[in-house]
XYZ file of C-alpha atoms in Angstrom:
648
model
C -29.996 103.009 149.488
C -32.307 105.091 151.082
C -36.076 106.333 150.853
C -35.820 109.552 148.392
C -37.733 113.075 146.968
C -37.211 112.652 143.354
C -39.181 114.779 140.824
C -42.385 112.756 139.379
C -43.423 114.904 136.536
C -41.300 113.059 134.324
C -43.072 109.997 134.623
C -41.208 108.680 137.480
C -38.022 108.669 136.159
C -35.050 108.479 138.427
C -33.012 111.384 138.524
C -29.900 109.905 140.064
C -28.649 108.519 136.493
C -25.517 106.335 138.514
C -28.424 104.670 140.256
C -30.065 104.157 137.068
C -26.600 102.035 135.588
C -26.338 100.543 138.332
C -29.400 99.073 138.729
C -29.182 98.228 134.613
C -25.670 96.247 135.570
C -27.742 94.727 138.427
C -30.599 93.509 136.182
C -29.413 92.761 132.968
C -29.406 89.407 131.794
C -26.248 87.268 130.143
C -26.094 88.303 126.497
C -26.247 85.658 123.537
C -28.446 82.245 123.684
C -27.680 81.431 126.926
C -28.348 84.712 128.021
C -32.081 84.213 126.173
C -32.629 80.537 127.908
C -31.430 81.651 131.280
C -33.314 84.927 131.568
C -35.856 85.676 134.309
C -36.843 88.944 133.174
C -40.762 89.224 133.423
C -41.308 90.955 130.320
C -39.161 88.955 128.168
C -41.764 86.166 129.333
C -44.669 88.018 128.587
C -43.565 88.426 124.989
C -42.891 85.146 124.592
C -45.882 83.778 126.004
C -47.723 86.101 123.444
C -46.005 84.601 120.684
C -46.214 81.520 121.792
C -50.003 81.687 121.691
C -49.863 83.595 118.551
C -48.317 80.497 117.010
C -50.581 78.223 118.106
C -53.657 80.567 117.526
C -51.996 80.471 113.733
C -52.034 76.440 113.801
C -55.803 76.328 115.531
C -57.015 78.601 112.522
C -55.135 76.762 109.801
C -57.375 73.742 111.110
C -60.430 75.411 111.555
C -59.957 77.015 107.696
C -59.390 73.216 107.024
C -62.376 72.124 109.011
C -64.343 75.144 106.879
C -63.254 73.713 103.705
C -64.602 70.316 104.362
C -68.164 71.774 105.507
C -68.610 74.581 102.755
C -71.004 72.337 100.890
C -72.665 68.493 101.272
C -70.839 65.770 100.769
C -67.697 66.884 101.102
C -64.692 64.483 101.051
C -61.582 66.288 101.786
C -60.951 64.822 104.814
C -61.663 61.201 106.420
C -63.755 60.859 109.345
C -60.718 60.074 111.200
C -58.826 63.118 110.202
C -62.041 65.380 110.659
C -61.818 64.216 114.426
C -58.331 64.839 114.970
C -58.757 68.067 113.265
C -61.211 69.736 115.106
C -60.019 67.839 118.619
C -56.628 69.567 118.063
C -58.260 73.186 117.338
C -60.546 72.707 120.170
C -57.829 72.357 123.148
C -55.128 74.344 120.544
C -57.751 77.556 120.650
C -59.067 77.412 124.494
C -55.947 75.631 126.106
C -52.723 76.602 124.190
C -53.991 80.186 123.133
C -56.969 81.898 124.830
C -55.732 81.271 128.490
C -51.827 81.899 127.763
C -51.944 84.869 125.452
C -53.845 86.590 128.175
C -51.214 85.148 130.730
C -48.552 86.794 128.498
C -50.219 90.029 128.778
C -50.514 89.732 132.405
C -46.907 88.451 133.186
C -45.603 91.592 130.971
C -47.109 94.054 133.106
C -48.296 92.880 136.145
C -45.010 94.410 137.915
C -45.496 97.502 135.952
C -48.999 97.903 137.260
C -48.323 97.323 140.538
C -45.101 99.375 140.765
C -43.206 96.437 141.584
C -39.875 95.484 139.789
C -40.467 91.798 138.890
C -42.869 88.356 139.909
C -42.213 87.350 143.332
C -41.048 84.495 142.131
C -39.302 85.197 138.967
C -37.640 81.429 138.148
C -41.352 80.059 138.546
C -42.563 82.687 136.373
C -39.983 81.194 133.475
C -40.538 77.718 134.175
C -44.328 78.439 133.732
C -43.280 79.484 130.437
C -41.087 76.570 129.524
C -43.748 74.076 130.705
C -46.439 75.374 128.633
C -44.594 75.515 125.847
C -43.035 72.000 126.025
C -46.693 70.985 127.005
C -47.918 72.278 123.248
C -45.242 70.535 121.499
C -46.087 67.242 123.177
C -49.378 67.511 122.012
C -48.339 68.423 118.549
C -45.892 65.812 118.353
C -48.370 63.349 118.409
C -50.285 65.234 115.899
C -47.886 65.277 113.422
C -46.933 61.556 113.567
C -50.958 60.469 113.335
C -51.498 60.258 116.832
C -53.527 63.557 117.597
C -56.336 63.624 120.209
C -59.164 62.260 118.367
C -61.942 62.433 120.639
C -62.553 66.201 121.212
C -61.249 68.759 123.242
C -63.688 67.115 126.080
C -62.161 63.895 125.912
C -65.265 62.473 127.155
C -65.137 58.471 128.451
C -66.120 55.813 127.739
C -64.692 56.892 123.924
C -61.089 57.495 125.276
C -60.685 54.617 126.832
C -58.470 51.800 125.286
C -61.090 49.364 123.582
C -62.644 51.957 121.798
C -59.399 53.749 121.423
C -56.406 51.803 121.439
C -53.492 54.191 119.836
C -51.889 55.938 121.842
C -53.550 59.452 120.417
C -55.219 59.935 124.311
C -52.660 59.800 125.735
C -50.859 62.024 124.244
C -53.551 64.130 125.228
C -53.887 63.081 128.581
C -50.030 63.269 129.609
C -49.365 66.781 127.720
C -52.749 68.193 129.373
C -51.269 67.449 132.745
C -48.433 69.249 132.033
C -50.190 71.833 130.873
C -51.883 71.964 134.206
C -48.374 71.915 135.939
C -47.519 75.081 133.826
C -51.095 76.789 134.548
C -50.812 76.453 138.348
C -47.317 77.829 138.566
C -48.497 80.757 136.811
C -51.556 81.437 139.188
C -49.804 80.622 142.410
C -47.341 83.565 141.084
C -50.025 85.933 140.280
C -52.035 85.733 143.316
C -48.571 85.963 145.516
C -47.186 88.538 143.494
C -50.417 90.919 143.763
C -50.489 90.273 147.676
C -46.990 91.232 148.656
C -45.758 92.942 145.961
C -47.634 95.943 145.516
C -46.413 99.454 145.712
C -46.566 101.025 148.984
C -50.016 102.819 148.734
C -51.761 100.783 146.379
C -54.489 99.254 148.894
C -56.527 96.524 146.804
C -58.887 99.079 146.459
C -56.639 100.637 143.903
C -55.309 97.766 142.376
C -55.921 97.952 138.504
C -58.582 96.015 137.324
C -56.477 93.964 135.272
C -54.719 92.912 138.203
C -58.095 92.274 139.467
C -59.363 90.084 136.740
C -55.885 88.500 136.608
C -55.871 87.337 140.070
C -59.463 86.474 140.456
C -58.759 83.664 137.654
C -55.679 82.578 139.098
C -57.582 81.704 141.983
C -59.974 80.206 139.639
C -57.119 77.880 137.990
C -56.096 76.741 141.541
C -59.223 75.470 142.785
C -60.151 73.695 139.109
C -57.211 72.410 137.526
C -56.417 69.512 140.240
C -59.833 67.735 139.266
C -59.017 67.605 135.568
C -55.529 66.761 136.343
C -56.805 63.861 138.132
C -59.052 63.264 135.499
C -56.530 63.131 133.038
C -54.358 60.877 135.117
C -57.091 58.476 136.268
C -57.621 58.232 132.609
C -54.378 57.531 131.832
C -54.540 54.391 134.532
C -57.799 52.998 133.337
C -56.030 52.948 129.535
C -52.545 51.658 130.607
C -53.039 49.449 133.970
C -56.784 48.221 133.450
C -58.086 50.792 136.406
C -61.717 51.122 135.703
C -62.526 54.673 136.979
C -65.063 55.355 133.851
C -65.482 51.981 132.214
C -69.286 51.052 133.133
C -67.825 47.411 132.425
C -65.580 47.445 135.450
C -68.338 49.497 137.571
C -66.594 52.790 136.573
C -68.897 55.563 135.802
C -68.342 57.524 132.952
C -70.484 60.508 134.088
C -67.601 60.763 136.912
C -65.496 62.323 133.524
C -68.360 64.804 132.617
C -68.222 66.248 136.267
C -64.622 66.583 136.832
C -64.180 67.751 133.244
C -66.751 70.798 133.423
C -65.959 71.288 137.515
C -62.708 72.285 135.513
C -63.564 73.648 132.204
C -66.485 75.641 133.264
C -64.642 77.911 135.682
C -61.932 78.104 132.714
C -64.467 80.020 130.714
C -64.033 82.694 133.403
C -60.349 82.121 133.738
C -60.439 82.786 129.846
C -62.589 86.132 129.951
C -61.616 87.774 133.212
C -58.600 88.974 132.276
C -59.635 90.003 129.045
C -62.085 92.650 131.010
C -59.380 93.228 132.803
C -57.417 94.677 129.569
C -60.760 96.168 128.191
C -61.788 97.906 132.028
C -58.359 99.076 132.178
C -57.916 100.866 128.774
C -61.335 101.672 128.126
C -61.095 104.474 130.053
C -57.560 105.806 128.602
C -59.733 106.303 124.834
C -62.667 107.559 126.746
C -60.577 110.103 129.070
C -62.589 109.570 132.395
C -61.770 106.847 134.432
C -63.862 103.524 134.755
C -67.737 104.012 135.945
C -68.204 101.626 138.963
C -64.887 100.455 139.713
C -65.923 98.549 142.857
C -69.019 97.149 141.173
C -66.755 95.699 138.558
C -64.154 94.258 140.664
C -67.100 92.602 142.994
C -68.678 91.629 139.741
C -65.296 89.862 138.821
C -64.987 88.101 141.908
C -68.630 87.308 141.935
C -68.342 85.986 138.393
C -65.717 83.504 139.333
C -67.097 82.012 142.306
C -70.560 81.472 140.706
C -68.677 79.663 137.674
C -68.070 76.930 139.896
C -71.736 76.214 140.528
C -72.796 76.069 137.497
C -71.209 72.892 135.850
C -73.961 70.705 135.322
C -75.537 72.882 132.974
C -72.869 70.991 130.080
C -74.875 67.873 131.566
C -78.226 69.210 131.108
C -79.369 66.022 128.429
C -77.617 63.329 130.867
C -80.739 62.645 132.477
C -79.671 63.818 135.895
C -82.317 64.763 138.332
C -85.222 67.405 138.166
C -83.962 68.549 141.584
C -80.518 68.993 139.785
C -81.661 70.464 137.034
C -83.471 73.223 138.111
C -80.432 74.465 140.899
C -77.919 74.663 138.231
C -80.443 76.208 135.577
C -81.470 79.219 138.087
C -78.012 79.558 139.059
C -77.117 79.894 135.220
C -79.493 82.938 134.715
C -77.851 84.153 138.045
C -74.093 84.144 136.401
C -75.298 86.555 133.905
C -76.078 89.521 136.436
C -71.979 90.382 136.896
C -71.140 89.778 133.410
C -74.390 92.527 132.546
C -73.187 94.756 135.641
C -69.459 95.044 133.798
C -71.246 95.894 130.026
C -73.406 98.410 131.853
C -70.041 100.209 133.582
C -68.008 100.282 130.088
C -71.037 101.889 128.255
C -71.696 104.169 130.711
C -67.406 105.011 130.809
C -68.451 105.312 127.115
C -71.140 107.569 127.660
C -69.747 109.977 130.199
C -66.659 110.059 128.675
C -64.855 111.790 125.371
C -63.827 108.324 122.758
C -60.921 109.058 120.842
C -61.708 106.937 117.720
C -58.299 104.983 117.821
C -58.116 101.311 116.640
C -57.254 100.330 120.190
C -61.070 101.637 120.988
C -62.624 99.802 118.099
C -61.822 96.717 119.009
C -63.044 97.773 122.746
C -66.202 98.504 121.561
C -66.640 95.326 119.413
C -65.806 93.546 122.139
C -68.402 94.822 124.161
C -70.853 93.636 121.389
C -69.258 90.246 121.084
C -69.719 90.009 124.482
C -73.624 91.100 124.759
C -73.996 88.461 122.003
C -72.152 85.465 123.013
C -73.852 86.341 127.012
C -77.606 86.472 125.467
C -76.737 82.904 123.663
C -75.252 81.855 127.068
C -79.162 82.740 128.810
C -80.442 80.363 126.149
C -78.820 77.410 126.687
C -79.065 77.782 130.372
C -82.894 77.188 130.205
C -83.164 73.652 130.463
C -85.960 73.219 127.928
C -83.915 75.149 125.103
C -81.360 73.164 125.934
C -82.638 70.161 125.078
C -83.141 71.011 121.807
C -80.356 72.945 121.681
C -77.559 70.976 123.108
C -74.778 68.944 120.517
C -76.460 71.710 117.825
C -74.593 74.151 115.859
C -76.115 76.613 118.029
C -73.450 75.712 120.809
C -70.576 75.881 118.689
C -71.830 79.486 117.701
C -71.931 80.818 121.452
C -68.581 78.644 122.851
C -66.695 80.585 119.863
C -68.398 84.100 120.949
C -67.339 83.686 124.584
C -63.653 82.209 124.306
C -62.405 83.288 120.914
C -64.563 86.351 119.893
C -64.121 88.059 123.748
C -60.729 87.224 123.945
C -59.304 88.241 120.304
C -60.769 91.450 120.208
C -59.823 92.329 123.541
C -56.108 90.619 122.566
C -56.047 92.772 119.262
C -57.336 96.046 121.227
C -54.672 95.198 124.070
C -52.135 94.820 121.635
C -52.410 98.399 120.164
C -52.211 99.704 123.962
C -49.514 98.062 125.026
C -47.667 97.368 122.264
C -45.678 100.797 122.189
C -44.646 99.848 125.664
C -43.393 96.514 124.807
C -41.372 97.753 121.933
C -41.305 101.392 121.954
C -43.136 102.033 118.700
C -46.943 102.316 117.633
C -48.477 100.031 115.496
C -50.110 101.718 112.417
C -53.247 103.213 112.821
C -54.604 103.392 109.122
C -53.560 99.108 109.025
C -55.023 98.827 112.477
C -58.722 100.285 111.409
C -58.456 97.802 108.184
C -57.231 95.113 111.239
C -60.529 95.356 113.191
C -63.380 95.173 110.597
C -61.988 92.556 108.419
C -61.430 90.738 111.800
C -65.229 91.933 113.155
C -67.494 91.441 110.243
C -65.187 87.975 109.230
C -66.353 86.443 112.721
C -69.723 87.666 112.456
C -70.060 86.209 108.989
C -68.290 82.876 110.374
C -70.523 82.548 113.919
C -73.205 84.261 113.843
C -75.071 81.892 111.070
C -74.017 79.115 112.899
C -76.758 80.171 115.659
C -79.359 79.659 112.739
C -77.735 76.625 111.636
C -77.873 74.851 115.038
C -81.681 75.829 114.885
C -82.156 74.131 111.755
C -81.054 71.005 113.557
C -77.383 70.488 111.923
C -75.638 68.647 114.994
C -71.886 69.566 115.882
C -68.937 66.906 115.326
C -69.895 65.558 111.982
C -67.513 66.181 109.440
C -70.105 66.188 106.229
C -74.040 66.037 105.687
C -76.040 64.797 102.637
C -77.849 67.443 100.114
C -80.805 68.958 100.449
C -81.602 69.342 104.524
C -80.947 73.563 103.942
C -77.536 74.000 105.373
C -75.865 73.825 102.073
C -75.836 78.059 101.823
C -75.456 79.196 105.208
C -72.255 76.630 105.746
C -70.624 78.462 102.724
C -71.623 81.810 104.137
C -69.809 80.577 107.710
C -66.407 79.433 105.583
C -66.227 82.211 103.603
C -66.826 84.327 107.205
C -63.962 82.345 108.174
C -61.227 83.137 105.777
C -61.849 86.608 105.778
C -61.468 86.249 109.598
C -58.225 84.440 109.045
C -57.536 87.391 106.464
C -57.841 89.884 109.249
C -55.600 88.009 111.842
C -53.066 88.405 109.023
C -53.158 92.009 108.832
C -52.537 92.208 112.151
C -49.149 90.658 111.943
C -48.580 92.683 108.692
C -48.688 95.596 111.270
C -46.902 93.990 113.666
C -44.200 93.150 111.369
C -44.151 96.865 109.929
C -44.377 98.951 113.075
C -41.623 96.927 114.951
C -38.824 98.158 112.440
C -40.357 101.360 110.690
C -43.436 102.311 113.641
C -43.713 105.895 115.333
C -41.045 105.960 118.287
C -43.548 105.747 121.039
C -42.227 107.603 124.284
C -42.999 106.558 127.863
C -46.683 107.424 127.866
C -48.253 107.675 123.973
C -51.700 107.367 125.269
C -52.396 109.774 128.567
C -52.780 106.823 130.642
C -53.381 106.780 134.526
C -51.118 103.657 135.660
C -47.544 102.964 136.951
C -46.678 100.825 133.669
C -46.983 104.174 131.258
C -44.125 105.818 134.155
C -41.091 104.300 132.766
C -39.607 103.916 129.179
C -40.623 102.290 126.167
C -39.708 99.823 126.246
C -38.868 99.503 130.326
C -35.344 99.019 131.987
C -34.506 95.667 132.989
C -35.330 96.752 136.519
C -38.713 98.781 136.071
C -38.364 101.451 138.440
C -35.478 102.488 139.827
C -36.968 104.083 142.506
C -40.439 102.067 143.795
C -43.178 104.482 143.748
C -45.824 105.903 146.445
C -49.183 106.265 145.163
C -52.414 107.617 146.634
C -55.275 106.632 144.439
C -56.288 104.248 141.595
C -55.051 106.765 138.628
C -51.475 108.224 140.046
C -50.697 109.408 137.177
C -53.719 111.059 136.255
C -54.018 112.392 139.915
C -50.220 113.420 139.932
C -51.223 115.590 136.941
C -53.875 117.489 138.563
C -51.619 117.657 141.724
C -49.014 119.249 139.893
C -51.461 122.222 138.409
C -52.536 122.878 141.686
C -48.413 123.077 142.903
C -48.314 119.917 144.452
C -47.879 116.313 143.747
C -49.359 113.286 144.820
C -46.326 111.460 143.719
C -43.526 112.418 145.659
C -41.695 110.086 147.554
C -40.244 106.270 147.270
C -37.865 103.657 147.720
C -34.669 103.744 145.939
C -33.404 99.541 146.322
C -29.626 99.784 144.917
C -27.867 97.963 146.846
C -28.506 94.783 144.786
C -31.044 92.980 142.986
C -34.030 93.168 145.627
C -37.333 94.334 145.609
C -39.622 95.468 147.815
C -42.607 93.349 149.806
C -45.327 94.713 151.200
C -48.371 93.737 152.913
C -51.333 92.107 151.600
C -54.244 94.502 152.161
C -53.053 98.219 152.589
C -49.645 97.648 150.820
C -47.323 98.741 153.671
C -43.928 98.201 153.462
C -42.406 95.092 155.255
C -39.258 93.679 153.857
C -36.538 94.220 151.181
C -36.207 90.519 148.983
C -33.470 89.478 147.253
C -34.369 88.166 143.992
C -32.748 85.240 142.451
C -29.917 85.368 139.776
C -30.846 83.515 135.937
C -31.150 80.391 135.885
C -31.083 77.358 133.511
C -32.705 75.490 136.210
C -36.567 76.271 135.076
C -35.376 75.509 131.758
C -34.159 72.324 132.471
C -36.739 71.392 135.040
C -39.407 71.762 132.648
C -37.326 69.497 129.649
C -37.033 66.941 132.818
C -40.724 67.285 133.000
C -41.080 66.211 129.482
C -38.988 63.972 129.439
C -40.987 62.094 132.283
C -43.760 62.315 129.957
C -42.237 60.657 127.129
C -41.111 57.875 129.081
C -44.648 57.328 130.600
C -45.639 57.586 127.055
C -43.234 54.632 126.506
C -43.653 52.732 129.157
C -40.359 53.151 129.819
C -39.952 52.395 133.530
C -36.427 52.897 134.339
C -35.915 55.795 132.178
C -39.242 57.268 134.135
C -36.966 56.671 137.228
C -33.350 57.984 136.144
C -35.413 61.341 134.796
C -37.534 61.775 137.931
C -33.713 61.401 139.939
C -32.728 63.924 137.538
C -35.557 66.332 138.295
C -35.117 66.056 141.748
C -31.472 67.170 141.747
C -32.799 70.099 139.469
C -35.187 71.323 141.725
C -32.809 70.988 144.556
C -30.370 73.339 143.045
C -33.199 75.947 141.860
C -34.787 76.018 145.214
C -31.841 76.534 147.544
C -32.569 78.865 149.943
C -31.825 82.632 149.708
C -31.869 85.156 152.561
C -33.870 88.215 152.626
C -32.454 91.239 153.276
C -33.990 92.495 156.251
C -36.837 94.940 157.331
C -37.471 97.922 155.669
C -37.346 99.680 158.997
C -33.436 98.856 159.226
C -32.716 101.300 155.843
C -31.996 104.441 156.401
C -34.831 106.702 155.513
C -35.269 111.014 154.448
């Protein structure tokens, strides 16, 4: 192995093609199911994840369509109150937990290496058990679902409600046990990201030039660190008070149920961010690509990204506002609501100005960009009016807050999903999705979620409260509900064209080539789809848009891309350090495993039998998991300094 002079021009590719096999042999997985269960391979996990949320954004939708059906007119008696609440409790935590936050993961985990011109996760059997955990974590929930037993109390959960004498099934704590191991599978994920964009980075890329995917990425992994242990504690204190009498939040045991509310929103506030700041990641990184200029402001946005994140976890209490807390209270977290907005505005201002300055290309990809952008204004405009606390009053528990949570974590995150998907999918599969299908894809999907949200603003201001599942004739809901339904299926009509697409262009889609688009980063330098092993040769870069720089490099007779590490002497990759991206170390990187597989079933399985009550089985599984984790974890050694290799 050594450091070699390879010609870029051809999108990176290594010239040395034994290298190339070699690495293949290296890096290839074990064929056949095992093979599939086993793998490790970052961008199998990234597809998966995406489907995985596609499935469940399928099941949220079929409930909300339900939900839809029920409200289209007074009266209505399709569904019991009962079933109503389990309903829209299931597509509340199906749409923000088990789709907005891991679709976006998906995206991330697929080219996160790619961006940073890295070769895999630093920790690659984390990275699957992630995977397994959230998707084990789903099922649990379903389960419950499916055998009567759904969460039936809202996606908030709030206490005293879920507590056992006003809710003795067991349909909490389904919720309770499956959301902490949802939180088990959301932590892995960020520890991964923020490790993996410190020390893995290609030598060159300062965090200065980190994409701003990355950016947003990271920034809400740090996010899901700090706020996932206090609704994980939540959910377990919970989960004591309803099955050993603990009386955390029962006022008749001098619990306090407020104590819920704050470690709820101390949580799910910040997970609005965690839910949108990787979707302006996607939209600040391929933006530009359609508008052939790169990004106006890139530090303003990155600070604005950071800035948006630690701000989101001052602003809880504004979900509290009609609690009756303090004036002093009131009027901190109020101001420092109207003070949130100035990064989000900052970021809208630097993509219309990119627009502006730039040259669109009218592609479907940059459609659903620009929608998003408008989404966005709208659902941040309805944000300023709720965080007045005199609006807020009237409008809190209204319509008018169902409109504006469904702008800022569905309508942000789909259309920069669907735009993201036309990007990238060429580079997950090698093929283009249909343009022609994609244009009828984004305004069947726009106009049906305008027609489906945006009356709901209108019908929260005509006083129809949220969480009732039917209303009596004659208050003047009646037309705009059917207006919102019908919105609704031809929403549902456009998600479906989507996967027409998808469906099409997978088997009979333009062959796509390494870089369809003209785009500036390290993921559009190797094939469509990528080798098993990314790069054969880790790359050098010298500015935010290598391969846009490289380009005008080479016109001038030079080339800013023209020297890296070829790592063939095994499976290894290359660690660098955390600000400036220097070389350090070569790491070995771990073999396939079952062992995140069957870690996260042991997880599960510890659920169940908490579920249960079953004591001893708790205990036999939590021996089992132990000798799991022992076997996953031991020890590898690294394979020196990169100073040791020989070097041209």
């Amino acid at each position: 192995m050594a450091v070699a002079d390879i010609d870029r021009s051809p999108k990176l590719q290594p010239q040395n093609e034994p290298t190339a096999l070699r690495l293949a042999g290296l890096w290839a997985g074990e064929g056949g199911l095992r093979g599939w269960l086993s793998s490790v391979d970052h961008k199998e996990y990234g597809k998966r994840y995406i489907i995985t949320a596609f499935v469940f954004l399928v099941l949220g939708g079929v409930e909300a369509l339900v939900m839809r059906l029920q409200l289209a007119g007074p009266n209505k008696t399709l569904l019991t109150p009962e079933q109503y609440n389990q309903l829209f409790s299931m597509h509340g935590l199906t749409m923000i937990f088990l789709y907005a936050q891991p679709v976006l993961s998906g995206f991330s985990v697929f080219l996160f290496p790619l961006i940073l011109g890295t070769r895999d996760m630093v920790f690659p059997r984390l990275n699957a058990f992630s995977y397994w955990i959230y998707l084990f974590s789903g099922l649990f929930i379903y389960a419950g679902f499916l055998i009567g037993y759904g969460p039936n109390d809202g996606w908030f959960n709030y206490a005293p409600y879920a507590l056992k004498p006003y809710n003795p099934g067991p349909n909490m704590d389904f919720y309770a046990l499956g959301m902490i191991l949802f939180g088990v599978s959301s932590t892995a994920g960020a520890t991964n990201f923020v490790v993996t964009f410190l020390r893995a980075r290609a030598p060159g890329m300062s965090i200065n030039r980190a994409p701003i995917l990355a950016w947003g990425t990271v920034t809400a992994s740090f996010g899901i660190l700090f706020s996932v242990p206090a609704v994980s504690l939540a959910f377990f204190m919970l989960w004591t008070d309803r099955q050993f009498g603990t009386h955390f939040f029962d006022p008749a045991g001098r619990g306090q149920p407020l104590l819920w509310q704050h470690l709820f929103w101390i949580f799910a506030h910040p997970w609005v961010y965690v839910v949108v700041l990787p979707a302006m990641g996607i939209v600040s990184d391929a933006l530009p690509i359609f508008c052939r200029r790169p990004l106006v402001g890139y530090t303003v946005v990155v600070l604005a990204s950071v800035a948006t994140m630690v701000m989101g976890f001052g602003v809880w209490l504004h979900h509290m506002f009609a609690t009756g807390i303090p004036f002093l209270a009131l009027s901190f977290f109020s101001a420092a609501s109207f003070v949130i907005t100035v990064p989000s505005a900052v970021a809208v201002f630097a993509w219309i100005a990119t627009i502006w300055t730039g040259r669109p290309v009218l592609s479907t990809a940059f459609l659903f960009f620009a929608g998003f952008i408008v989404m966005f204004v709208i659902g941040g405009v309805s944000g300023v009016m709720t965080a007045a606390a005199p609006s807020d009053q009237q409008l809190t528990d209204t319509y008018f807050v169902v409109a504006h949570i469904h702008y800022v974590l569905i309508g942000i995150n789909v259309l920069a999903v669907m735009g993201g998907l036309y990007v990238w999918f060429p580079k997950m599969t090698g093929r283009l999705l249909d343009e022609r299908l994609g244009c009828w894809n984004f305004w069947t999907v726009f106009i049906g979620f305008n027609l489906a949200f945006l009356p709901m603003h209108w019908t929260g201001l005509a006083g129809m409260p949220r969480r009732i599942y039917t209303y009596p004739q004659g208050l003047g809901w009646s037309a705009v509900n059917l207006v919102t339904t019908i919105g609704a299926f031809i929403l549902a009509f456009g998600v479906l064209l989507l996967f027409v697409n998808i469906w099409i262009s997978r088997r009979r889609g333009v062959v796509a080539g390494p870089d369809p688009w003209g785009g500036p980063t390290l993921e559009w330098a190797v094939s469509s789809p990528p080798p098993p092993y990314d790069f054969a040769v880790i790359p050098a870069v010298a500015s935010r848009h290598p391969l846009w720089e490289d380009a005008l490099q080479e016109a001038a007779g030079k080339s800013s891309l023209t020297r890296g590490m070829a790592l063939d002497d095994g499976k290894e990759m290359l660690v660098t350090t955390a600000l400036d991206a220097e070389p350090v170390s070569i790491q070995k990187m771990p073999d396939d495993s079952l062992a995140p597989l069957l870690t996260a079933i042991a997880a599960t399985a510890l659920a169940v039998a908490a579920l249960r009550h079953a004591w001893i089985a708790a205990g036999l599984v939590t021996l089992v998991l132990l000798a799991v984790l022992f076997f996953w974890l031991w020890p590898q050694r690294a394979l020196g300094q990169v100073a040791e290799r020989e070097h041209v």
